XYZ file of C-alpha atoms in Angstrom:
284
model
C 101.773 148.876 133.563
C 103.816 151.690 132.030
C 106.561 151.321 129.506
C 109.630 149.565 131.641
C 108.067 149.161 135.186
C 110.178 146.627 136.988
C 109.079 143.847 138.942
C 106.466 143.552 136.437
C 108.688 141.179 133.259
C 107.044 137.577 133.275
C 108.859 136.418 129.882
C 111.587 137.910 127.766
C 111.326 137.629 123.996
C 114.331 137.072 122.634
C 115.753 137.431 119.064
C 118.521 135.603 118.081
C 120.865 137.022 115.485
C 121.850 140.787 115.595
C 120.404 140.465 118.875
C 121.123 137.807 121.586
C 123.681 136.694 119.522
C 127.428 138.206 119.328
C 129.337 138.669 116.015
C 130.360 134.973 116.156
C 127.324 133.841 116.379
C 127.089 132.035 119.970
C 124.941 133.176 123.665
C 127.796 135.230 125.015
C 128.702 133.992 129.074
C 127.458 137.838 130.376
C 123.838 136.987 127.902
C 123.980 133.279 129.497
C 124.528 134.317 133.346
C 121.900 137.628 132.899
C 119.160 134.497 131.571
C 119.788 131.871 133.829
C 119.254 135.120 136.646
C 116.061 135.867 135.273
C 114.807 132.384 135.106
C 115.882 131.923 138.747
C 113.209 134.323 139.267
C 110.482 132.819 137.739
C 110.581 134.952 134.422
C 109.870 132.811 131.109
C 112.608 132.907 128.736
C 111.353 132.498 124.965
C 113.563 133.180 121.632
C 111.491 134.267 118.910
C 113.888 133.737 115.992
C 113.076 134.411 111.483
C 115.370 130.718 111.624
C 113.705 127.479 111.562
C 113.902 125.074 113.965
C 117.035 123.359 112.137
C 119.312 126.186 112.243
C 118.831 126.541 116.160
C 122.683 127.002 117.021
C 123.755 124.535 119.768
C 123.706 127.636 122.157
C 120.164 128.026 122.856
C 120.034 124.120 123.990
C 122.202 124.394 126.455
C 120.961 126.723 128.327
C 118.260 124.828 130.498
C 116.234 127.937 131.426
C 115.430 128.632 127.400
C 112.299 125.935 127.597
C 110.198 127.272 124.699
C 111.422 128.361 121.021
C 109.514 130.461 118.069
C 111.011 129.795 114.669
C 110.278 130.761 111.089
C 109.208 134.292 112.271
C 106.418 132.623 114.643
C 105.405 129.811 111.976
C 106.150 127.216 114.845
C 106.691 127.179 118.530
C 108.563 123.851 120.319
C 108.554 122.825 123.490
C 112.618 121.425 123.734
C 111.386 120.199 127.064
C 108.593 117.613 125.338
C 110.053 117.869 122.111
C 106.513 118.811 120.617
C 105.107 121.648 118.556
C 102.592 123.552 120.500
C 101.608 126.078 117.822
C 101.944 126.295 113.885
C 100.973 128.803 111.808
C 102.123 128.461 107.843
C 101.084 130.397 105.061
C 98.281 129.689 102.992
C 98.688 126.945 99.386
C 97.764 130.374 97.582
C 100.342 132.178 99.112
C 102.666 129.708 98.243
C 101.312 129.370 94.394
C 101.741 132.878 93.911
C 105.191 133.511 95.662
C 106.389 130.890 92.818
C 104.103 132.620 90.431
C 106.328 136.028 90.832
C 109.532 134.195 91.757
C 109.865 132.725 89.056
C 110.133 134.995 86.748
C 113.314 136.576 88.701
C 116.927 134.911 89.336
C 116.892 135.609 93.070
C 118.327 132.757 95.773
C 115.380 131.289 97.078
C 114.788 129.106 100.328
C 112.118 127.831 102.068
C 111.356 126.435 105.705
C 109.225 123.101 105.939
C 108.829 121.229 108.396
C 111.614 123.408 110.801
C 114.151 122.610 107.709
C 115.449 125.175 105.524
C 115.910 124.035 101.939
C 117.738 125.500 98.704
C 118.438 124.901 95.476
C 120.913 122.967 95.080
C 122.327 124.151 91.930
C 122.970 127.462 93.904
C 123.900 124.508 97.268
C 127.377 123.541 95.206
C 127.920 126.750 93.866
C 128.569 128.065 97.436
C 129.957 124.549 98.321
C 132.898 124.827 95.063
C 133.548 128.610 95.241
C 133.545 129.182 99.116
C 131.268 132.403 98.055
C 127.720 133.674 99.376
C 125.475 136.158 100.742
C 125.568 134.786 103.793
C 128.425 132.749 106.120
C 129.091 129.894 103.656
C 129.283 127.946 106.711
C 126.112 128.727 107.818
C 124.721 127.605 104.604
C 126.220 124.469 104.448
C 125.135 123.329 107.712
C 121.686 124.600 107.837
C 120.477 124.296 104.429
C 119.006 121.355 102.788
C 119.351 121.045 98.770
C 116.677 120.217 96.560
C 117.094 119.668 92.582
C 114.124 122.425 92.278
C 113.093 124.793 94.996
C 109.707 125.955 93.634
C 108.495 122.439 93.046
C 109.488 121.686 96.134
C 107.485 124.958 97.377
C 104.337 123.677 95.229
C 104.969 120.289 96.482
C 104.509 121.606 99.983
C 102.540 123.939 99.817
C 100.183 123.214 102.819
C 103.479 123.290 105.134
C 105.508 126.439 104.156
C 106.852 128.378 107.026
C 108.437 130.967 105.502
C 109.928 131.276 102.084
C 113.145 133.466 102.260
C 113.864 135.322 98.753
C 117.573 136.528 99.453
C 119.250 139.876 96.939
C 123.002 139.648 95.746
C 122.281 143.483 94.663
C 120.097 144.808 97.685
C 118.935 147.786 94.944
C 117.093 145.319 94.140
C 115.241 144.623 97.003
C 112.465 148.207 97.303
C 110.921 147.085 93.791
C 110.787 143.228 94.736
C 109.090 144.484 97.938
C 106.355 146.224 96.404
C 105.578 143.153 93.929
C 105.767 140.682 97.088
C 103.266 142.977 98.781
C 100.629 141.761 95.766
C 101.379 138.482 97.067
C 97.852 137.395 98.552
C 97.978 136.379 102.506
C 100.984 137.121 102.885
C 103.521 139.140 105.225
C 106.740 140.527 103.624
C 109.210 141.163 106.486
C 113.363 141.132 106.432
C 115.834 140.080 109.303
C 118.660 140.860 107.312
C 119.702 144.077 104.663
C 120.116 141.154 101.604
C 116.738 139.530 102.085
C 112.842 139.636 102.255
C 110.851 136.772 103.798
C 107.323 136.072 103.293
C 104.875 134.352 105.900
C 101.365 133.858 106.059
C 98.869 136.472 106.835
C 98.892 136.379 110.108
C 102.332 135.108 111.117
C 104.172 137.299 112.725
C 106.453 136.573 116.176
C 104.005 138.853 117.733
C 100.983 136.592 117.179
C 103.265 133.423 118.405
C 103.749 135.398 121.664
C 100.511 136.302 121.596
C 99.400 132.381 121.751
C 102.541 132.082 124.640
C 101.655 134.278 126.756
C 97.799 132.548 126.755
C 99.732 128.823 127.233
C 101.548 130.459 130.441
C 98.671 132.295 131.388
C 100.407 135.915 131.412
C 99.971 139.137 129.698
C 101.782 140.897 126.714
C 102.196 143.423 128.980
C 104.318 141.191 131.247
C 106.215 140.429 128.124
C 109.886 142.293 127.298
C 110.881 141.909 123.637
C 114.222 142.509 122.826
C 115.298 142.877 118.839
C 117.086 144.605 115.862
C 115.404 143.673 112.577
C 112.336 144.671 110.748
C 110.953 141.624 111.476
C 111.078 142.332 115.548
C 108.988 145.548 115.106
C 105.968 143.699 115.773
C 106.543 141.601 118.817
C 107.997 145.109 120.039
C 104.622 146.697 120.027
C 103.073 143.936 121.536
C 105.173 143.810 124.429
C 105.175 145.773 127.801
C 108.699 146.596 127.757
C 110.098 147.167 124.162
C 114.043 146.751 123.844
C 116.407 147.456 120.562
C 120.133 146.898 121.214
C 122.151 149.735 119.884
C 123.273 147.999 116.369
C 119.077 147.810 115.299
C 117.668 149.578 112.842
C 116.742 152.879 113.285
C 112.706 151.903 112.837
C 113.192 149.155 115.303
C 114.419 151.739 117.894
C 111.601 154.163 117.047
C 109.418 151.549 118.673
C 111.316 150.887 121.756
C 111.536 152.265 125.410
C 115.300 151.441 126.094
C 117.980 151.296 123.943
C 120.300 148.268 124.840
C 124.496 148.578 124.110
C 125.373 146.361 120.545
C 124.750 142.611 120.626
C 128.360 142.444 120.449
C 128.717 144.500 123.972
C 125.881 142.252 125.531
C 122.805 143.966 125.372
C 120.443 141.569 126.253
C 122.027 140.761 129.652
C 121.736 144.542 130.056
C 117.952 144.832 129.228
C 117.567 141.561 131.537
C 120.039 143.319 133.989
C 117.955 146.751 133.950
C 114.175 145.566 133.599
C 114.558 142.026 135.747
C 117.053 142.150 137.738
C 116.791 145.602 138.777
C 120.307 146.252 138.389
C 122.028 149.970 137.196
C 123.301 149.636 133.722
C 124.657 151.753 130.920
């Protein structure tokens, strides 16, 4: 199979913010209608998301064809049909013990994933909650984030169930030296899904290996796989997929790695990569 033969997509692999997502955050109607196509067709539709399974926005729920999700950067996959988790994949207790090892010793915003729950500490919780002020959507934050009176006892506490642990830069000049210390981290992956953050995962979770172990459950090939993302953190399910897709607001090294270049995830790029490589459809 060469790079973008058609007739040849059995699942899409779908990020979720900067991607399939539009600046507001919801499944656009031209994403929706271009997904529910490709599922008429027998194609698997996956997302393959750095959230966990808690800060799923209502969107990807109501759309019956999305069956199967991959959270935490391919930590976890859940079937919404069964309700069960069909793979897991967290990072080592050492990984965790020395991520709060180094982390402590800085005054970054830290949060981790257990369990598909994002926590935070909650000192920095009703700072954002008071001041209407964050990194992030303050909204998003309150609704998604769980606070704890100490996130890295919590971390130790869990440390046989950590996801991901997101370490998240107010001054992202910051965030080239942090990298290199994180990288010293044993078992551990350092990725980023947005400019103000790094996240680490286990040694070998990545969204690629999740897909890996989805394409084996549905009994097709990563070459029968189209990925579709923006962020660092979708370079590697890229390269493991058949037909690599970066919508036009990704990173330049995340378009280095694709075949087609999608329009802006505000201009609907994954219904035109669904449009172009499943539906066989002129676009651009």
């Amino acid at each position: 199979m060469k790079w973008g033969d058609k007739d040849m997509v059995k699942l899409i692999a779908l990020d979720l913010d900067g991607t399939t997502l539009n600046k507001e955050g919801v499944i656009s109607e031209e994403n929706r209608t271009a997904l529910e196509q490709a599922a008429e067709r027998g194609v698997n539709v996956v997302i393959a998301t750095g959230r966990p399974y808690s800060a799923l926005p209502k969107d990807v729920f109501d759309i019956d064809s999305i069956r199967y999700v991959l959270t935490s950067n391919g930590a976890r996959i859940t079937d919404l049909k069964t309700g069960r988790n069909i793979y897991e994949n967290c990072m080592a207790r050492v990984t965790a013990e020395k991520s709060v090892e180094l982390l402590r010793q800085h005054d970054y915003v830290i949060e981790c994933f257990v369990d598909g729950i994002a926590y935070i500490d909650r000192a920095y919780f009703e700072m954002v909650k008071a001041s209407g002020r964050s990194y992030r959507s303050v909204k998003y934050i309150l609704e998604t984030r769980n606070p704890v009176d100490d996130i890295y006892q919590f971390i130790l506490d869990h440390r046989d169930h950590i996801e991901n642990i997101n370490v998240n830069f107010e001054d992202i000049s910051e965030k080239p030296a942090m990298r290199e210390k994180m990288l010293e981290i044993p078992e551990a992956t350092i990725t980023s899904s947005f400019d103000h953050n790094l996240e680490i995962g286990g040694a070998t979770t990545s969204k690629a290996e999740a897909l890996r172990c989805m394409c084996g459950i549905l009994g097709i090939s990563t070459a029968e796989m189209m990925a579709v993302g923006d962020s660092p953190n979708d370079i590697a399910m890229l390269k493991a997929s058949g037909t690599p897709v970066a919508v036009g607001n990704a990173k330049d090294e995340v378009k280095a790695v694709a075949c087609y270049i999608a329009p802006e995830n505000y201009r609907h790029g994954v219904a035109d990569a669904v449009r172009h490589f499943v539906l066989n459809e002129n676009t651009i």
